[in-house]
Amino acid sequence: MLEKSNVKRHDLLMKIKGEVLFNEPMQDHTTFRVGGPADILIVPKELDDIKCSITYAREKGVPLNVIGNGSKILVSDKGIRGIVIKIANTLDDVEVSGERIIAEAGCPLSKLIKIATRNNLSGIEFATGIPGTLGGALATNAGTHVGSISEIVKSVTIMDPANGSLRILTKDDCRFGYRESIFRQKKLIILKVEMKMKRSDQKAIEEKINGLREMRKRTQPTDKHSAGSIFKNPSGISAGKLVDVAGIKGLLKGDAQISQMHGNFIVNLEKAKASDVIFLIELAQEKVKEKTDIELKPEIIFMGDFE
Ligand code: EPU
């Protein structure tokens, strides 16, 4: 636990040019709108801010977590000890060079889609409607039925939180799997991503994007706070369909609800607690197991102190 009295005057934190927020409610930094306070939340303005943050965490012996837009995260009601670095809508520069796009981790996927489309470049349309950042998408290898981020990645610049050193990883080094990557396993900090796109026709790209947006609106509770799909799809079958067949769509616990619209979504109707969401996750796992003998595995990331 950090000694709050002397934390604020610490030299390393004073050097940070971005925002340094104490006891910051994580419900304001997740799309679920759930979660207790982070001891310190840092929104870096430059690379040195990240370096200062990791040095501080090392010196104080406190945990360090990195998030993007918080769109695949459930934060505990007790919050997160130590430091959270939020890389979203900051460190978000994008450069287009021929068929390559080089973008910083904090770039929202929506901004990337717009820039790619404007430059007649195809490959990132699958991410239409995902409210995350490029860094977050990479860590979780975000994807849908029509593609995933790993398909366009060429190389990734990372910072090693152990010593602040920079390295360039090839796509193979990233060890992408279904919603998996080395970034998730080793907590490497993603800074910049080089992507190889395909030249295409702007109209065709726009049509694809509009179709995907419309499909998402029709099949998912896009008007409510959530973390997207809660569970990974078991091989060959949809987790949403399994929850549906288990007959528990619409079930409520506090202000958390298994979406009426899509069984793989839990929505926060207003003031849901992480404990309510956990209750519904475990209930869905239990009911689906009973009915089908299939074990649902969460794809969301749990952050903070859970029992
Ligand atoms: N279905 C039901 N009942 C439900 C939900 C779905 O019967 O309550 C059926 C649908 O009718 C459909 C099938 O299950 O026949 C698959 O459903 P859907 O097309 O909605 O796709 P999904 O497999 O549930 C995946 C991704 C989504 C992505 C969509 C569209 C995963 C875990 N989820 O969902 O990703 O948007 O495909 O491409 O891979 C996310 O990762 O956060 C996410 C939303």
PDB file of C-alpha atoms in Angstrom, residues 20-296:
ATOM      1  CA  VAL A  20      -1.231  12.330 -12.172  1.00  0.00           C
ATOM      2  CA  LEU A  21      -4.478  11.491 -10.379  1.00  0.00           C
ATOM      3  CA  PHE A  22      -4.707  10.105  -6.850  1.00  0.00           C
ATOM      4  CA  ASN A  23      -7.364   7.753  -5.564  1.00  0.00           C
ATOM      5  CA  GLU A  24      -8.987   7.919  -8.982  1.00  0.00           C
ATOM      6  CA  PRO A  25     -12.305   6.033  -9.470  1.00  0.00           C
ATOM      7  CA  MET A  26     -11.759   3.460 -12.201  1.00  0.00           C
ATOM      8  CA  GLN A  27     -15.451   3.508 -13.079  1.00  0.00           C
ATOM      9  CA  ASP A  28     -14.605   6.733 -14.904  1.00  0.00           C
ATOM     10  CA  HIS A  29     -11.976   4.926 -16.988  1.00  0.00           C
ATOM     11  CA  THR A  30     -13.765   1.740 -18.052  1.00  0.00           C
ATOM     12  CA  THR A  31     -16.584   1.293 -20.569  1.00  0.00           C
ATOM     13  CA  PHE A  32     -18.304  -0.967 -17.995  1.00  0.00           C
ATOM     14  CA  ARG A  33     -18.453   2.090 -15.663  1.00  0.00           C
ATOM     15  CA  VAL A  34     -17.514  -0.241 -12.815  1.00  0.00           C
ATOM     16  CA  GLY A  35     -14.560  -0.269 -10.403  1.00  0.00           C
ATOM     17  CA  GLY A  36     -13.095   1.248  -7.249  1.00  0.00           C
ATOM     18  CA  PRO A  37     -10.161   3.676  -7.056  1.00  0.00           C
ATOM     19  CA  ALA A  38      -6.651   3.306  -8.421  1.00  0.00           C
ATOM     20  CA  ASP A  39      -4.037   4.558  -5.918  1.00  0.00           C
ATOM     21  CA  ILE A  40      -2.407   6.574  -8.714  1.00  0.00           C
ATOM     22  CA  LEU A  41      -3.612   6.910 -12.306  1.00  0.00           C
ATOM     23  CA  ILE A  42      -1.189   8.450 -14.774  1.00  0.00           C
ATOM     24  CA  VAL A  43      -2.123   9.678 -18.247  1.00  0.00           C
ATOM     25  CA  PRO A  44       1.282  10.210 -19.892  1.00  0.00           C
ATOM     26  CA  LYS A  45       1.966  13.055 -22.266  1.00  0.00           C
ATOM     27  CA  GLU A  46       5.349  11.811 -23.416  1.00  0.00           C
ATOM     28  CA  LEU A  47       7.511   8.700 -23.280  1.00  0.00           C
ATOM     29  CA  ASP A  48       9.491  10.001 -20.305  1.00  0.00           C
ATOM     30  CA  ASP A  49       6.273  10.061 -18.249  1.00  0.00           C
ATOM     31  CA  ILE A  50       5.984   6.294 -18.709  1.00  0.00           C
ATOM     32  CA  LYS A  51       9.659   5.876 -17.751  1.00  0.00           C
ATOM     33  CA  CYS A  52       9.140   7.942 -14.575  1.00  0.00           C
ATOM     34  CA  SER A  53       6.055   5.884 -13.703  1.00  0.00           C
ATOM     35  CA  ILE A  54       7.817   2.543 -13.989  1.00  0.00           C
ATOM     36  CA  THR A  55      10.851   3.780 -12.064  1.00  0.00           C
ATOM     37  CA  TYR A  56       8.549   5.069  -9.339  1.00  0.00           C
ATOM     38  CA  ALA A  57       6.664   1.764  -9.164  1.00  0.00           C
ATOM     39  CA  ARG A  58       9.957  -0.147  -8.966  1.00  0.00           C
ATOM     40  CA  GLU A  59      11.400   2.118  -6.254  1.00  0.00           C
ATOM     41  CA  LYS A  60       8.229   1.943  -4.163  1.00  0.00           C
ATOM     42  CA  GLY A  61       7.727  -1.776  -4.821  1.00  0.00           C
ATOM     43  CA  VAL A  62       4.131  -1.257  -5.958  1.00  0.00           C
ATOM     44  CA  PRO A  63       2.319  -2.940  -8.870  1.00  0.00           C
ATOM     45  CA  LEU A  64       2.122  -1.293 -12.271  1.00  0.00           C
ATOM     46  CA  ASN A  65      -0.750  -1.846 -14.696  1.00  0.00           C
ATOM     47  CA  VAL A  66      -1.329  -0.372 -18.132  1.00  0.00           C
ATOM     48  CA  ILE A  67      -4.739   0.182 -19.683  1.00  0.00           C
ATOM     49  CA  GLY A  68      -6.003   1.681 -22.924  1.00  0.00           C
ATOM     50  CA  ASN A  69      -9.599   2.884 -23.007  1.00  0.00           C
ATOM     51  CA  GLY A  70     -10.642   0.274 -20.413  1.00  0.00           C
ATOM     52  CA  SER A  71     -13.058  -1.437 -22.773  1.00  0.00           C
ATOM     53  CA  LYS A  72     -12.240  -5.091 -21.922  1.00  0.00           C
ATOM     54  CA  ILE A  73     -11.643  -4.681 -18.200  1.00  0.00           C
ATOM     55  CA  LEU A  74     -13.533  -5.421 -15.011  1.00  0.00           C
ATOM     56  CA  VAL A  75     -11.989  -3.519 -12.090  1.00  0.00           C
ATOM     57  CA  SER A  76     -12.627  -4.767  -8.565  1.00  0.00           C
ATOM     58  CA  ASP A  77     -14.846  -2.743  -6.221  1.00  0.00           C
ATOM     59  CA  LYS A  78     -11.765  -2.351  -3.995  1.00  0.00           C
ATOM     60  CA  GLY A  79      -9.888  -0.737  -6.860  1.00  0.00           C
ATOM     61  CA  ILE A  80      -6.271  -1.177  -7.939  1.00  0.00           C
ATOM     62  CA  ARG A  81      -3.203  -0.793  -5.733  1.00  0.00           C
ATOM     63  CA  GLY A  82      -0.135   0.951  -7.064  1.00  0.00           C
ATOM     64  CA  ILE A  83       0.016   2.665 -10.438  1.00  0.00           C
ATOM     65  CA  VAL A  84      -2.242   2.499 -13.471  1.00  0.00           C
ATOM     66  CA  ILE A  85      -0.916   4.070 -16.666  1.00  0.00           C
ATOM     67  CA  LYS A  86      -3.734   4.973 -19.043  1.00  0.00           C
ATOM     68  CA  ILE A  87      -2.620   5.244 -22.659  1.00  0.00           C
ATOM     69  CA  ALA A  88      -5.740   6.452 -24.479  1.00  0.00           C
ATOM     70  CA  ASN A  89      -6.237   9.583 -26.572  1.00  0.00           C
ATOM     71  CA  THR A  90      -2.634  10.451 -25.747  1.00  0.00           C
ATOM     72  CA  LEU A  91       0.498   9.118 -27.468  1.00  0.00           C
ATOM     73  CA  ASP A  92      -1.815   8.604 -30.430  1.00  0.00           C
ATOM     74  CA  ASP A  93       0.091   9.842 -33.493  1.00  0.00           C
ATOM     75  CA  VAL A  94      -0.534   8.108 -36.809  1.00  0.00           C
ATOM     76  CA  GLU A  95       1.723   8.065 -39.861  1.00  0.00           C
ATOM     77  CA  VAL A  96       0.767   6.637 -43.247  1.00  0.00           C
ATOM     78  CA  SER A  97       3.521   5.488 -45.575  1.00  0.00           C
ATOM     79  CA  GLY A  98       2.375   3.700 -48.745  1.00  0.00           C
ATOM     80  CA  GLU A  99       0.464   0.619 -47.588  1.00  0.00           C
ATOM     81  CA  ARG A 100       1.898   0.825 -44.084  1.00  0.00           C
ATOM     82  CA  ILE A 101       0.368   2.591 -41.105  1.00  0.00           C
ATOM     83  CA  ILE A 102       2.528   3.308 -38.080  1.00  0.00           C
ATOM     84  CA  ALA A 103       0.443   4.328 -35.095  1.00  0.00           C
ATOM     85  CA  GLU A 104       1.005   4.926 -31.409  1.00  0.00           C
ATOM     86  CA  ALA A 105      -0.701   2.712 -28.822  1.00  0.00           C
ATOM     87  CA  GLY A 106      -3.079   5.389 -27.511  1.00  0.00           C
ATOM     88  CA  CYS A 107      -4.754   5.831 -30.888  1.00  0.00           C
ATOM     89  CA  PRO A 108      -8.472   4.946 -30.711  1.00  0.00           C
ATOM     90  CA  LEU A 109      -9.435   2.230 -33.200  1.00  0.00           C
ATOM     91  CA  SER A 110     -12.129   4.566 -34.551  1.00  0.00           C
ATOM     92  CA  LYS A 111      -9.474   7.173 -35.478  1.00  0.00           C
ATOM     93  CA  LEU A 112      -7.348   4.495 -37.138  1.00  0.00           C
ATOM     94  CA  ILE A 113     -10.328   3.291 -39.188  1.00  0.00           C
ATOM     95  CA  LYS A 114     -11.017   6.843 -40.380  1.00  0.00           C
ATOM     96  CA  ILE A 115      -7.395   7.482 -41.395  1.00  0.00           C
ATOM     97  CA  ALA A 116      -7.120   4.109 -43.153  1.00  0.00           C
ATOM     98  CA  THR A 117     -10.355   4.705 -45.071  1.00  0.00           C
ATOM     99  CA  ARG A 118      -9.295   8.200 -46.125  1.00  0.00           C
ATOM    100  CA  ASN A 119      -6.088   6.675 -47.500  1.00  0.00           C
ATOM    101  CA  ASN A 120      -7.883   3.831 -49.348  1.00  0.00           C
ATOM    102  CA  LEU A 121      -6.345   1.248 -47.032  1.00  0.00           C
ATOM    103  CA  SER A 122      -8.235  -1.858 -45.966  1.00  0.00           C
ATOM    104  CA  GLY A 123      -7.548  -4.262 -43.075  1.00  0.00           C
ATOM    105  CA  ILE A 124      -8.835  -2.592 -39.914  1.00  0.00           C
ATOM    106  CA  GLU A 125     -12.565  -2.452 -40.772  1.00  0.00           C
ATOM    107  CA  PHE A 126     -13.245  -5.468 -38.545  1.00  0.00           C
ATOM    108  CA  ALA A 127     -12.686  -3.157 -35.532  1.00  0.00           C
ATOM    109  CA  THR A 128     -15.750  -1.038 -36.375  1.00  0.00           C
ATOM    110  CA  GLY A 129     -17.626  -0.322 -33.155  1.00  0.00           C
ATOM    111  CA  ILE A 130     -14.885  -1.564 -30.795  1.00  0.00           C
ATOM    112  CA  PRO A 131     -14.422   1.320 -28.333  1.00  0.00           C
ATOM    113  CA  GLY A 132     -10.779   0.455 -27.572  1.00  0.00           C
ATOM    114  CA  THR A 133      -7.319   1.735 -28.398  1.00  0.00           C
ATOM    115  CA  LEU A 134      -4.734   0.174 -30.677  1.00  0.00           C
ATOM    116  CA  GLY A 135      -2.627  -0.855 -27.652  1.00  0.00           C
ATOM    117  CA  GLY A 136      -5.575  -2.526 -25.959  1.00  0.00           C
ATOM    118  CA  ALA A 137      -6.563  -4.254 -29.186  1.00  0.00           C
ATOM    119  CA  LEU A 138      -3.060  -5.657 -29.571  1.00  0.00           C
ATOM    120  CA  ALA A 139      -2.776  -6.909 -25.999  1.00  0.00           C
ATOM    121  CA  THR A 140      -6.048  -8.837 -26.306  1.00  0.00           C
ATOM    122  CA  ASN A 141      -5.634  -9.600 -30.017  1.00  0.00           C
ATOM    123  CA  ALA A 142      -9.052  -8.054 -30.569  1.00  0.00           C
ATOM    124  CA  GLY A 143     -11.093  -9.592 -33.319  1.00  0.00           C
ATOM    125  CA  THR A 144     -14.473 -10.456 -34.722  1.00  0.00           C
ATOM    126  CA  HIS A 145     -15.788 -12.951 -37.268  1.00  0.00           C
ATOM    127  CA  VAL A 146     -14.260 -10.861 -40.066  1.00  0.00           C
ATOM    128  CA  GLY A 147     -10.727 -10.343 -38.811  1.00  0.00           C
ATOM    129  CA  SER A 148      -8.344  -9.674 -35.978  1.00  0.00           C
ATOM    130  CA  ILE A 149      -5.608  -7.147 -35.295  1.00  0.00           C
ATOM    131  CA  SER A 150      -2.843  -9.795 -35.472  1.00  0.00           C
ATOM    132  CA  GLU A 151      -3.565 -10.226 -39.199  1.00  0.00           C
ATOM    133  CA  ILE A 152      -2.206  -6.764 -40.051  1.00  0.00           C
ATOM    134  CA  VAL A 153       0.617  -6.367 -37.504  1.00  0.00           C
ATOM    135  CA  LYS A 154       4.183  -6.224 -38.857  1.00  0.00           C
ATOM    136  CA  SER A 155       6.150  -5.041 -35.823  1.00  0.00           C
ATOM    137  CA  VAL A 156       5.602  -3.525 -32.389  1.00  0.00           C
ATOM    138  CA  THR A 157       7.755  -1.129 -30.370  1.00  0.00           C
ATOM    139  CA  ILE A 158       7.534  -1.875 -26.666  1.00  0.00           C
ATOM    140  CA  MET A 159       8.950  -0.635 -23.396  1.00  0.00           C
ATOM    141  CA  ASP A 160      10.102  -3.274 -20.938  1.00  0.00           C
ATOM    142  CA  PRO A 161       8.649  -2.306 -17.545  1.00  0.00           C
ATOM    143  CA  ALA A 162      11.570  -4.075 -15.835  1.00  0.00           C
ATOM    144  CA  ASN A 163      14.114  -1.457 -16.952  1.00  0.00           C
ATOM    145  CA  GLY A 164      12.460   1.060 -19.292  1.00  0.00           C
ATOM    146  CA  SER A 165      14.375  -0.217 -22.343  1.00  0.00           C
ATOM    147  CA  LEU A 166      12.810  -0.059 -25.815  1.00  0.00           C
ATOM    148  CA  ARG A 167      12.614  -3.043 -28.163  1.00  0.00           C
ATOM    149  CA  ILE A 168      11.056  -3.839 -31.520  1.00  0.00           C
ATOM    150  CA  LEU A 169       9.166  -7.118 -31.702  1.00  0.00           C
ATOM    151  CA  THR A 170       8.297  -8.918 -34.920  1.00  0.00           C
ATOM    152  CA  LYS A 171       4.819 -10.341 -35.398  1.00  0.00           C
ATOM    153  CA  ASP A 172       6.122 -13.815 -34.439  1.00  0.00           C
ATOM    154  CA  ASP A 173       7.563 -12.424 -31.197  1.00  0.00           C
ATOM    155  CA  CYS A 174       4.049 -11.224 -30.275  1.00  0.00           C
ATOM    156  CA  ARG A 175       2.809 -14.851 -29.869  1.00  0.00           C
ATOM    157  CA  PHE A 176      -0.722 -13.987 -30.897  1.00  0.00           C
ATOM    158  CA  GLY A 177      -3.463 -16.486 -30.141  1.00  0.00           C
ATOM    159  CA  TYR A 178      -7.224 -16.246 -29.722  1.00  0.00           C
ATOM    160  CA  ARG A 179      -7.481 -13.116 -27.505  1.00  0.00           C
ATOM    161  CA  GLU A 180      -3.902 -13.779 -26.383  1.00  0.00           C
ATOM    162  CA  SER A 181      -0.515 -12.154 -26.872  1.00  0.00           C
ATOM    163  CA  ILE A 182       2.876 -11.827 -25.228  1.00  0.00           C
ATOM    164  CA  PHE A 183       1.821  -8.355 -24.044  1.00  0.00           C
ATOM    165  CA  ARG A 184      -0.876  -9.851 -21.882  1.00  0.00           C
ATOM    166  CA  GLN A 185       1.371 -12.640 -20.606  1.00  0.00           C
ATOM    167  CA  LYS A 186       4.455 -10.499 -19.869  1.00  0.00           C
ATOM    168  CA  LYS A 187       2.936  -7.070 -19.275  1.00  0.00           C
ATOM    169  CA  LEU A 188       5.134  -5.372 -21.867  1.00  0.00           C
ATOM    170  CA  ILE A 189       4.121  -1.772 -22.560  1.00  0.00           C
ATOM    171  CA  ILE A 190       3.017  -1.295 -26.165  1.00  0.00           C
ATOM    172  CA  LEU A 191       4.139   2.042 -27.618  1.00  0.00           C
ATOM    173  CA  LYS A 192       3.920   1.888 -31.391  1.00  0.00           C
ATOM    174  CA  VAL A 193       2.580  -0.536 -33.998  1.00  0.00           C
ATOM    175  CA  GLU A 194       3.512  -0.956 -37.644  1.00  0.00           C
ATOM    176  CA  MET A 195       0.682  -2.387 -39.714  1.00  0.00           C
ATOM    177  CA  LYS A 196       0.576  -3.606 -43.309  1.00  0.00           C
ATOM    178  CA  MET A 197      -2.715  -2.761 -44.999  1.00  0.00           C
ATOM    179  CA  LYS A 198      -4.147  -3.586 -48.437  1.00  0.00           C
ATOM    180  CA  ARG A 199      -4.907  -0.930 -51.007  1.00  0.00           C
ATOM    181  CA  SER A 200      -8.626  -0.847 -51.714  1.00  0.00           C
ATOM    182  CA  ASP A 201     -11.459   1.315 -52.920  1.00  0.00           C
ATOM    183  CA  GLN A 202     -12.751   3.892 -50.439  1.00  0.00           C
ATOM    184  CA  LYS A 203     -16.401   3.213 -51.287  1.00  0.00           C
ATOM    185  CA  ALA A 204     -15.964  -0.533 -50.752  1.00  0.00           C
ATOM    186  CA  ILE A 205     -14.278   0.075 -47.375  1.00  0.00           C
ATOM    187  CA  GLU A 206     -17.070   2.422 -46.305  1.00  0.00           C
ATOM    188  CA  GLU A 207     -19.744  -0.086 -47.323  1.00  0.00           C
ATOM    189  CA  LYS A 208     -18.070  -2.778 -45.246  1.00  0.00           C
ATOM    190  CA  ILE A 209     -17.824  -0.454 -42.233  1.00  0.00           C
ATOM    191  CA  ASN A 210     -21.468   0.592 -42.512  1.00  0.00           C
ATOM    192  CA  GLY A 211     -22.581  -3.043 -42.755  1.00  0.00           C
ATOM    193  CA  LEU A 212     -20.582  -4.016 -39.668  1.00  0.00           C
ATOM    194  CA  ARG A 213     -21.856  -1.012 -37.702  1.00  0.00           C
ATOM    195  CA  GLU A 214     -25.428  -1.841 -38.590  1.00  0.00           C
ATOM    196  CA  MET A 215     -24.959  -5.530 -37.646  1.00  0.00           C
ATOM    197  CA  ARG A 216     -23.449  -4.617 -34.275  1.00  0.00           C
ATOM    198  CA  LYS A 217     -26.356  -2.265 -33.537  1.00  0.00           C
ATOM    199  CA  ARG A 218     -28.861  -4.967 -34.466  1.00  0.00           C
ATOM    200  CA  THR A 219     -27.288  -7.785 -32.436  1.00  0.00           C
ATOM    201  CA  GLN A 220     -25.456  -6.153 -29.503  1.00  0.00           C
ATOM    202  CA  PRO A 221     -26.511  -3.801 -26.647  1.00  0.00           C
ATOM    203  CA  THR A 222     -24.409  -0.913 -27.986  1.00  0.00           C
ATOM    204  CA  ASP A 223     -26.520   1.665 -26.118  1.00  0.00           C
ATOM    205  CA  LYS A 224     -25.555   0.280 -22.691  1.00  0.00           C
ATOM    206  CA  HIS A 225     -22.341   0.236 -20.647  1.00  0.00           C
ATOM    207  CA  SER A 226     -20.510  -3.080 -21.028  1.00  0.00           C
ATOM    208  CA  ALA A 227     -17.122  -4.656 -21.686  1.00  0.00           C
ATOM    209  CA  GLY A 228     -18.148  -6.281 -24.968  1.00  0.00           C
ATOM    210  CA  SER A 229     -18.099 -10.082 -25.048  1.00  0.00           C
ATOM    211  CA  ILE A 230     -17.586 -11.470 -21.546  1.00  0.00           C
ATOM    212  CA  PHE A 231     -16.548 -15.004 -22.578  1.00  0.00           C
ATOM    213  CA  LYS A 232     -14.334 -16.405 -25.313  1.00  0.00           C
ATOM    214  CA  ASN A 233     -16.233 -18.402 -27.879  1.00  0.00           C
ATOM    215  CA  PRO A 234     -15.558 -22.107 -27.282  1.00  0.00           C
ATOM    216  CA  SER A 235     -14.316 -23.824 -30.440  1.00  0.00           C
ATOM    217  CA  GLY A 236     -17.020 -23.820 -33.111  1.00  0.00           C
ATOM    218  CA  ILE A 237     -19.806 -22.368 -30.969  1.00  0.00           C
ATOM    219  CA  SER A 238     -20.927 -18.969 -29.748  1.00  0.00           C
ATOM    220  CA  ALA A 239     -20.760 -18.292 -25.992  1.00  0.00           C
ATOM    221  CA  GLY A 240     -23.767 -15.984 -26.422  1.00  0.00           C
ATOM    222  CA  LYS A 241     -25.827 -18.798 -27.872  1.00  0.00           C
ATOM    223  CA  LEU A 242     -24.841 -21.117 -24.997  1.00  0.00           C
ATOM    224  CA  VAL A 243     -25.938 -18.550 -22.394  1.00  0.00           C
ATOM    225  CA  ASP A 244     -29.141 -18.090 -24.393  1.00  0.00           C
ATOM    226  CA  VAL A 245     -29.835 -21.835 -24.440  1.00  0.00           C
ATOM    227  CA  ALA A 246     -29.183 -21.940 -20.670  1.00  0.00           C
ATOM    228  CA  GLY A 247     -32.208 -19.633 -20.371  1.00  0.00           C
ATOM    229  CA  ILE A 248     -30.634 -16.879 -18.269  1.00  0.00           C
ATOM    230  CA  LYS A 249     -30.729 -13.846 -20.579  1.00  0.00           C
ATOM    231  CA  GLY A 250     -32.208 -10.834 -18.807  1.00  0.00           C
ATOM    232  CA  LEU A 251     -31.187 -12.070 -15.354  1.00  0.00           C
ATOM    233  CA  LEU A 252     -30.376  -9.267 -12.907  1.00  0.00           C
ATOM    234  CA  LYS A 253     -28.004  -8.950  -9.958  1.00  0.00           C
ATOM    235  CA  GLY A 254     -28.050  -5.447  -8.540  1.00  0.00           C
ATOM    236  CA  ASP A 255     -27.715  -3.143 -11.532  1.00  0.00           C
ATOM    237  CA  ALA A 256     -25.868  -5.762 -13.605  1.00  0.00           C
ATOM    238  CA  GLN A 257     -27.837  -7.724 -16.164  1.00  0.00           C
ATOM    239  CA  ILE A 258     -27.164 -10.521 -18.614  1.00  0.00           C
ATOM    240  CA  SER A 259     -28.192  -8.696 -21.764  1.00  0.00           C
ATOM    241  CA  GLN A 260     -31.611  -9.540 -23.176  1.00  0.00           C
ATOM    242  CA  MET A 261     -30.189  -8.850 -26.606  1.00  0.00           C
ATOM    243  CA  HIS A 262     -26.991 -10.941 -26.589  1.00  0.00           C
ATOM    244  CA  GLY A 263     -26.118 -13.656 -24.088  1.00  0.00           C
ATOM    245  CA  ASN A 264     -22.383 -12.903 -24.117  1.00  0.00           C
ATOM    246  CA  PHE A 265     -22.864  -9.358 -22.806  1.00  0.00           C
ATOM    247  CA  ILE A 266     -23.363  -8.213 -19.244  1.00  0.00           C
ATOM    248  CA  VAL A 267     -24.630  -4.647 -19.091  1.00  0.00           C
ATOM    249  CA  ASN A 268     -24.406  -2.073 -16.334  1.00  0.00           C
ATOM    250  CA  LEU A 269     -27.862  -0.510 -16.044  1.00  0.00           C
ATOM    251  CA  GLU A 270     -26.655   2.220 -13.699  1.00  0.00           C
ATOM    252  CA  LYS A 271     -24.637   1.521 -10.576  1.00  0.00           C
ATOM    253  CA  ALA A 272     -23.562  -2.116 -10.964  1.00  0.00           C
ATOM    254  CA  LYS A 273     -20.758  -3.347  -8.725  1.00  0.00           C
ATOM    255  CA  ALA A 274     -17.934  -5.622  -9.846  1.00  0.00           C
ATOM    256  CA  SER A 275     -19.279  -8.180  -7.353  1.00  0.00           C
ATOM    257  CA  ASP A 276     -22.642  -8.153  -9.201  1.00  0.00           C
ATOM    258  CA  VAL A 277     -20.879  -8.780 -12.508  1.00  0.00           C
ATOM    259  CA  ILE A 278     -18.798 -11.595 -10.980  1.00  0.00           C
ATOM    260  CA  PHE A 279     -21.985 -13.174  -9.626  1.00  0.00           C
ATOM    261  CA  LEU A 280     -23.514 -13.229 -13.127  1.00  0.00           C
ATOM    262  CA  ILE A 281     -20.296 -14.516 -14.728  1.00  0.00           C
ATOM    263  CA  GLU A 282     -20.140 -17.434 -12.303  1.00  0.00           C
ATOM    264  CA  LEU A 283     -23.836 -18.124 -12.667  1.00  0.00           C
ATOM    265  CA  ALA A 284     -23.556 -18.213 -16.468  1.00  0.00           C
ATOM    266  CA  GLN A 285     -20.566 -20.566 -16.231  1.00  0.00           C
ATOM    267  CA  GLU A 286     -22.474 -22.851 -13.861  1.00  0.00           C
ATOM    268  CA  LYS A 287     -25.701 -22.945 -15.885  1.00  0.00           C
ATOM    269  CA  VAL A 288     -23.943 -23.467 -19.224  1.00  0.00           C
ATOM    270  CA  LYS A 289     -21.828 -26.274 -17.712  1.00  0.00           C
ATOM    271  CA  GLU A 290     -24.955 -27.937 -16.295  1.00  0.00           C
ATOM    272  CA  LYS A 291     -26.816 -27.748 -19.584  1.00  0.00           C
ATOM    273  CA  THR A 292     -24.047 -28.445 -22.117  1.00  0.00           C
ATOM    274  CA  ASP A 293     -20.980 -29.631 -20.189  1.00  0.00           C
ATOM    275  CA  ILE A 294     -19.006 -26.750 -21.788  1.00  0.00           C
ATOM    276  CA  GLU A 295     -16.805 -24.522 -19.619  1.00  0.00           C
ATOM    277  CA  LEU A 296     -16.995 -20.848 -20.543  1.00  0.00           C
TER     278      LEU A 296
END
